[in-house]
XYZ file of C-alpha atoms in Angstrom:
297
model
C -4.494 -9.678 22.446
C -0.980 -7.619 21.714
C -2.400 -3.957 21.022
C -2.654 -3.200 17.820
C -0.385 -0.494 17.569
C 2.405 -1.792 19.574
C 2.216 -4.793 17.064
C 2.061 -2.982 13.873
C 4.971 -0.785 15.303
C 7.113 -3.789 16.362
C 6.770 -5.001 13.207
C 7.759 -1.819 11.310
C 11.020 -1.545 13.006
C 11.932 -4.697 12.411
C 10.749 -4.448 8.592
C 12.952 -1.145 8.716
C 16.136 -2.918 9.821
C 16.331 -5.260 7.451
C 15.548 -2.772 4.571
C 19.243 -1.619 3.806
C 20.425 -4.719 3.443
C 18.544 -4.495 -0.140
C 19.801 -1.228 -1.209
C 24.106 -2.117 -1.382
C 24.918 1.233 -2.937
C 27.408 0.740 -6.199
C 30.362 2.640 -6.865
C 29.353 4.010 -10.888
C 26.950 6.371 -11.738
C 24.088 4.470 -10.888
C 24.735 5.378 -6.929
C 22.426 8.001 -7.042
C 19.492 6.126 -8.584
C 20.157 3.505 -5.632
C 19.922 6.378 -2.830
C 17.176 7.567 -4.617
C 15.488 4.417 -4.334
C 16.575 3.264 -0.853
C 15.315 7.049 0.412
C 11.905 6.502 -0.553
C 11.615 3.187 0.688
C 12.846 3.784 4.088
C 10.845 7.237 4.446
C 8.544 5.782 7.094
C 4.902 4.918 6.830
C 3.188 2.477 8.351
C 4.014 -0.542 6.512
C 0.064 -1.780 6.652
C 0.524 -3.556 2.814
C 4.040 -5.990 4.148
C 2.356 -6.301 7.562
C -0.441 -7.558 6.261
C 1.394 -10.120 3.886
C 3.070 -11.772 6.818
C -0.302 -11.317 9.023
C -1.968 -13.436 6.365
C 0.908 -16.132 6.215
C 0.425 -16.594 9.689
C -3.090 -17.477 9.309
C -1.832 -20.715 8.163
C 1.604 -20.890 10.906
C 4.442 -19.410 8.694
C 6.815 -17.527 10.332
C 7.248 -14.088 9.423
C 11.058 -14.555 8.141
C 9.245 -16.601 5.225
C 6.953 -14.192 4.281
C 9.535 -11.336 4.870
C 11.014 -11.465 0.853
C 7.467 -11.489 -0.149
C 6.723 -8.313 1.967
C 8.995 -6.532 0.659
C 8.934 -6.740 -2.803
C 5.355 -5.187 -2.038
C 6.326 -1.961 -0.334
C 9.122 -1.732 -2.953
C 6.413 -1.757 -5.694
C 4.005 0.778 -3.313
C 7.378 2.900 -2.927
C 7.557 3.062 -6.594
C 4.104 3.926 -6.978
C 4.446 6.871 -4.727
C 7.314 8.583 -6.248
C 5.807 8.260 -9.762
C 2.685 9.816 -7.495
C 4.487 12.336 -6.206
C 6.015 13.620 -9.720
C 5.399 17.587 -11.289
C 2.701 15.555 -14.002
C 1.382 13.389 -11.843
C -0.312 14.669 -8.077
C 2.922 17.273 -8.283
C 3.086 16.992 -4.172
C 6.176 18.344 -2.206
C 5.849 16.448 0.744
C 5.559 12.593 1.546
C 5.543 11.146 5.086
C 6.314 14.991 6.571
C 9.710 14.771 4.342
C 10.513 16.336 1.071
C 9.554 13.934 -1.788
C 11.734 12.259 -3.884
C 11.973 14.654 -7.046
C 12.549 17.251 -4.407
C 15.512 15.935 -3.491
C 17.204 13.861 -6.579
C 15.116 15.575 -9.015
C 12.591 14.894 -11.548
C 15.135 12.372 -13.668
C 16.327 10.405 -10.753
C 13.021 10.141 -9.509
C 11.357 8.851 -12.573
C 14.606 6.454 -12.349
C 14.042 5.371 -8.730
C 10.631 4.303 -9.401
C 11.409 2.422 -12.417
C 14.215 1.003 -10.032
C 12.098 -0.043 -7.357
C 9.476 -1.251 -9.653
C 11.755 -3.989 -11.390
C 13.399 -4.588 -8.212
C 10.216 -5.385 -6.882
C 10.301 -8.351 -9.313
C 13.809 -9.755 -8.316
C 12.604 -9.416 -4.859
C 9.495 -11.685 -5.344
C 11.375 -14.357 -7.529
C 14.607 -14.340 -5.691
C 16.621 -17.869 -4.636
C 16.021 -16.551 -0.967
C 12.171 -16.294 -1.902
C 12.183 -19.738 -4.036
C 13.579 -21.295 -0.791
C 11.469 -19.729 1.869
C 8.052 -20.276 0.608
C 8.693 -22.101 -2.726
C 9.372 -21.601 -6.340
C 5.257 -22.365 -7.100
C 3.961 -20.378 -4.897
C 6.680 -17.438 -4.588
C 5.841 -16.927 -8.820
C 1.952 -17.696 -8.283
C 2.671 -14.418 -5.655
C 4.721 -12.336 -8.033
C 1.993 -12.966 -11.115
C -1.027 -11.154 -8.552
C 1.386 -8.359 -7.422
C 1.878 -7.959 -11.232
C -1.697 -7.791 -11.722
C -3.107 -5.855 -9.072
C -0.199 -3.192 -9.627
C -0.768 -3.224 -13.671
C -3.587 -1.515 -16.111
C -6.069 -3.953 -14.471
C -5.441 -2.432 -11.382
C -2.974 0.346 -9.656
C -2.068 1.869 -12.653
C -5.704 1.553 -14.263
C -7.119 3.422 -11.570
C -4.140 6.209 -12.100
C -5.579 5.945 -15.266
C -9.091 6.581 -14.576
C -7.411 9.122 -12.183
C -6.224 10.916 -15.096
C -8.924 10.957 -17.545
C -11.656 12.346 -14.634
C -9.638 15.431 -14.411
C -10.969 18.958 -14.122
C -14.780 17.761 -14.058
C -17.402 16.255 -11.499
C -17.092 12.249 -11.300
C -19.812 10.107 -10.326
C -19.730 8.031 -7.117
C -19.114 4.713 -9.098
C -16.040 6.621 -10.736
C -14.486 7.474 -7.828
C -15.088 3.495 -6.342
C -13.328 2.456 -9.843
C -10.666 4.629 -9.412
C -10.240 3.910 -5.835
C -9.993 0.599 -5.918
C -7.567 0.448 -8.739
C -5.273 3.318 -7.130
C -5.485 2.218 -3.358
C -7.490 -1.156 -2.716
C -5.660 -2.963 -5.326
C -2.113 -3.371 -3.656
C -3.905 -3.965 -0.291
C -5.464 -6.913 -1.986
C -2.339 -7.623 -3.350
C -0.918 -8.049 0.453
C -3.385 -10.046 1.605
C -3.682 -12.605 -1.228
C 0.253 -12.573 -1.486
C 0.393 -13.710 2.290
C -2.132 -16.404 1.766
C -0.727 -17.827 -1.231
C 3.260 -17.578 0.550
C 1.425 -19.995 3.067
C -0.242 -22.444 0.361
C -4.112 -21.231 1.096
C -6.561 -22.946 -1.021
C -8.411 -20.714 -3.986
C -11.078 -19.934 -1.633
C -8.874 -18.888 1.306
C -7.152 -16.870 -0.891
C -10.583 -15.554 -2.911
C -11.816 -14.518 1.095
C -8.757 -12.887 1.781
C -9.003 -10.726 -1.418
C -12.994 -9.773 -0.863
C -11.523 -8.725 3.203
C -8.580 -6.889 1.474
C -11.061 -5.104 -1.065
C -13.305 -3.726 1.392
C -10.745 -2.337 3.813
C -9.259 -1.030 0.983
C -11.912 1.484 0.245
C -12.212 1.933 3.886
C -8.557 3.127 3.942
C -9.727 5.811 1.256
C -12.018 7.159 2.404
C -10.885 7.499 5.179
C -7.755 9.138 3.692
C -10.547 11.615 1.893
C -11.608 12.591 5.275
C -8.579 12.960 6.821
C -7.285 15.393 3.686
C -10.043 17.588 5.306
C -10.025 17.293 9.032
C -6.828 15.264 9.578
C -3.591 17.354 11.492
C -0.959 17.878 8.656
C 2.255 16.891 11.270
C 0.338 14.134 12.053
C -0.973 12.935 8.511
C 2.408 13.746 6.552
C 1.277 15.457 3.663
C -0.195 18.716 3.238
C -4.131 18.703 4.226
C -6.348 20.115 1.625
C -4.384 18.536 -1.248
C -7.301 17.654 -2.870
C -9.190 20.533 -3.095
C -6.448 22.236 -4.175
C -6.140 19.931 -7.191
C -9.971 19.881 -7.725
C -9.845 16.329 -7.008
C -13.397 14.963 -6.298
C -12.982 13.106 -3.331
C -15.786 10.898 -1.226
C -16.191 13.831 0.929
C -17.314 15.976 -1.578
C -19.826 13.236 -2.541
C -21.153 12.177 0.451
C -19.992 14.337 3.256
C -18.172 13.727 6.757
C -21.162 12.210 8.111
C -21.649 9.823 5.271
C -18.413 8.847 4.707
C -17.854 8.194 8.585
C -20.837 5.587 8.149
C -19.460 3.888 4.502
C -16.022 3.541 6.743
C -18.364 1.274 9.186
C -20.224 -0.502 6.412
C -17.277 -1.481 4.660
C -15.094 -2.625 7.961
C -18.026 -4.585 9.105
C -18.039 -6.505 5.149
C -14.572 -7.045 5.235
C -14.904 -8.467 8.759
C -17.648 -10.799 7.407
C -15.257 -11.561 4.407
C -12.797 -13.268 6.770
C -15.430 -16.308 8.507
C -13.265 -18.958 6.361
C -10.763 -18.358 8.734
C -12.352 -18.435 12.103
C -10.868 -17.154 15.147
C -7.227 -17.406 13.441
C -8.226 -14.035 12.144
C -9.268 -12.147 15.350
C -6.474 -9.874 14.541
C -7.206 -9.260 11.313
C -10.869 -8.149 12.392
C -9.439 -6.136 15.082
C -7.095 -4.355 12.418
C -9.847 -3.589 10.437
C -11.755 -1.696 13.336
C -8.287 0.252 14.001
C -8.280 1.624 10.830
C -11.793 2.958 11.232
C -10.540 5.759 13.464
C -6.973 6.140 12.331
C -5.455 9.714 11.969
C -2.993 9.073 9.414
């Protein structure tokens, strides 16, 4: 099997090339909003969330350029979600990806403008003609309507919500799996049922792919909670201790290193379970999961 790695980075370069070709920067006043927008969106990360769109598609034989519209809309929408993140009210971080986040460098106004941006043009994205024709009009709006929902108040934003309102005090463990999986699992559902449904899955293909998605998810969290402790800040992106300086109750101050090293393990081995619909069409996926166990940003 292609390493893991070497896959996941093959595909991020070629996800990164084809990026600017969405961002045609007009001549009015709007130009800024646009750099804004296409800075954020090209600073880096590991593109996990449109890898794993086109990783599910290809459980059922479609071709990555098929999937590709439908990836992107997604990391346009996560984009979004990580300026707004980002933002003096909101986490009020400096740093994204080892770079200077995006209010740092277009300010607070463009910034709040380059997520609105990216959020509606997540939305063209999804419904385009190019979309329509690639995996169908059906399926491309059946795709946009669960990005919508896993990104909305039943979801991303929800859990920013619950985010909010848990401020400043102790929150219980089922709090912080709420929150969690509105905040983070949410849009990695999102990837995985988008993928399946680009390809024309069934309900329960796509129902498996969510319950896979939802565990690795939380997986990813806490793993991220860990790493805010022990991770290398040139190698994580972001400054560590983040949390704790934000008296943010985090899994690690609920359950400890140990713990949370074995709920990592629990919840990879679930979402490996989750994906027996699929048989061995989903070896990779399985051996993703396991990568992400140990990851280190």
């Amino acid at each position: 099997m292609t390493d893991i790695k070497e896959k996941l980075s093959a595909f991020s370069r070629r996800f990164n090339d084809c990026l600017p070709e969405f961002f045609t920067l007009p001549a009015g006043p709007e130009k800024r909003v646009v750099q804004a927008m296409e800075y954020s969106v090209m600073n880096g990360g590991k593109r996990l969330r449109p890898f794993l769109v086109c990783e599910c598609a290809a459980l059922f034989g479609v071709p990555e350029e098929k999937s590709f519209r439908t990836a992107v809309a997604l990391e346009m929408l996560h984009s979004y979600s990580l300026i707004h993140d980002d933002l003096p009210c909101m986490d009020n971080d400096d740093m994204r990806r080892g770079k200077p986040s995006n209010h740092k460098v277009y300010g607070e106004n463009y910034a709040l403008l380059a997520g609105d941006g990216l959020l509606t043009k997540a939305f063209e994205t999804a419904l385009s003609s190019e979309a329509f024709r690639n995996v169908g009009m059906e399926r491309a709006a059946y795709a946009a309507a669960v990005l919508a929902r896993c990104a909305g108040e039943y979801g991303m934003v929800g859990g920013q919500c619950i985010d909010l309102a848990t401020e400043n005090r102790t929150v219980s463990l089922d709090e912080l799996c709420e929150k969690d999986t509105g905040k983070t699992a949410n849009l990695i559902m999102a990837a995985c049922m988008m993928g399946c449904i680009a390809a024309g899955a069934n309900e329960t293909q796509i129902n498996a792919a969510k319950e896979y998605a939802l565990h690795i998810g939380l997986a990813f969290q806490i793993r991220d909670d860990m790493l805010d402790v022990i991770g290398d800040e040139a190698t994580f992106g972001k400054p560590i201790g983040s949390d704790k300086a934000e008296e943010k109750t985090t899994f690690v101050d609920l359950l400890g290193l140990a713990a949370c090293e074995r709920e990592v393990v629990r919840l990879t081995d679930e979402a490996i379970s989750a994906l027996s619909p699929f048989g061995g069409e989903a070896d990779f996926l399985a051996a993703l999961s396991h990568s992400m166990e140990t990851r280190n940003k």
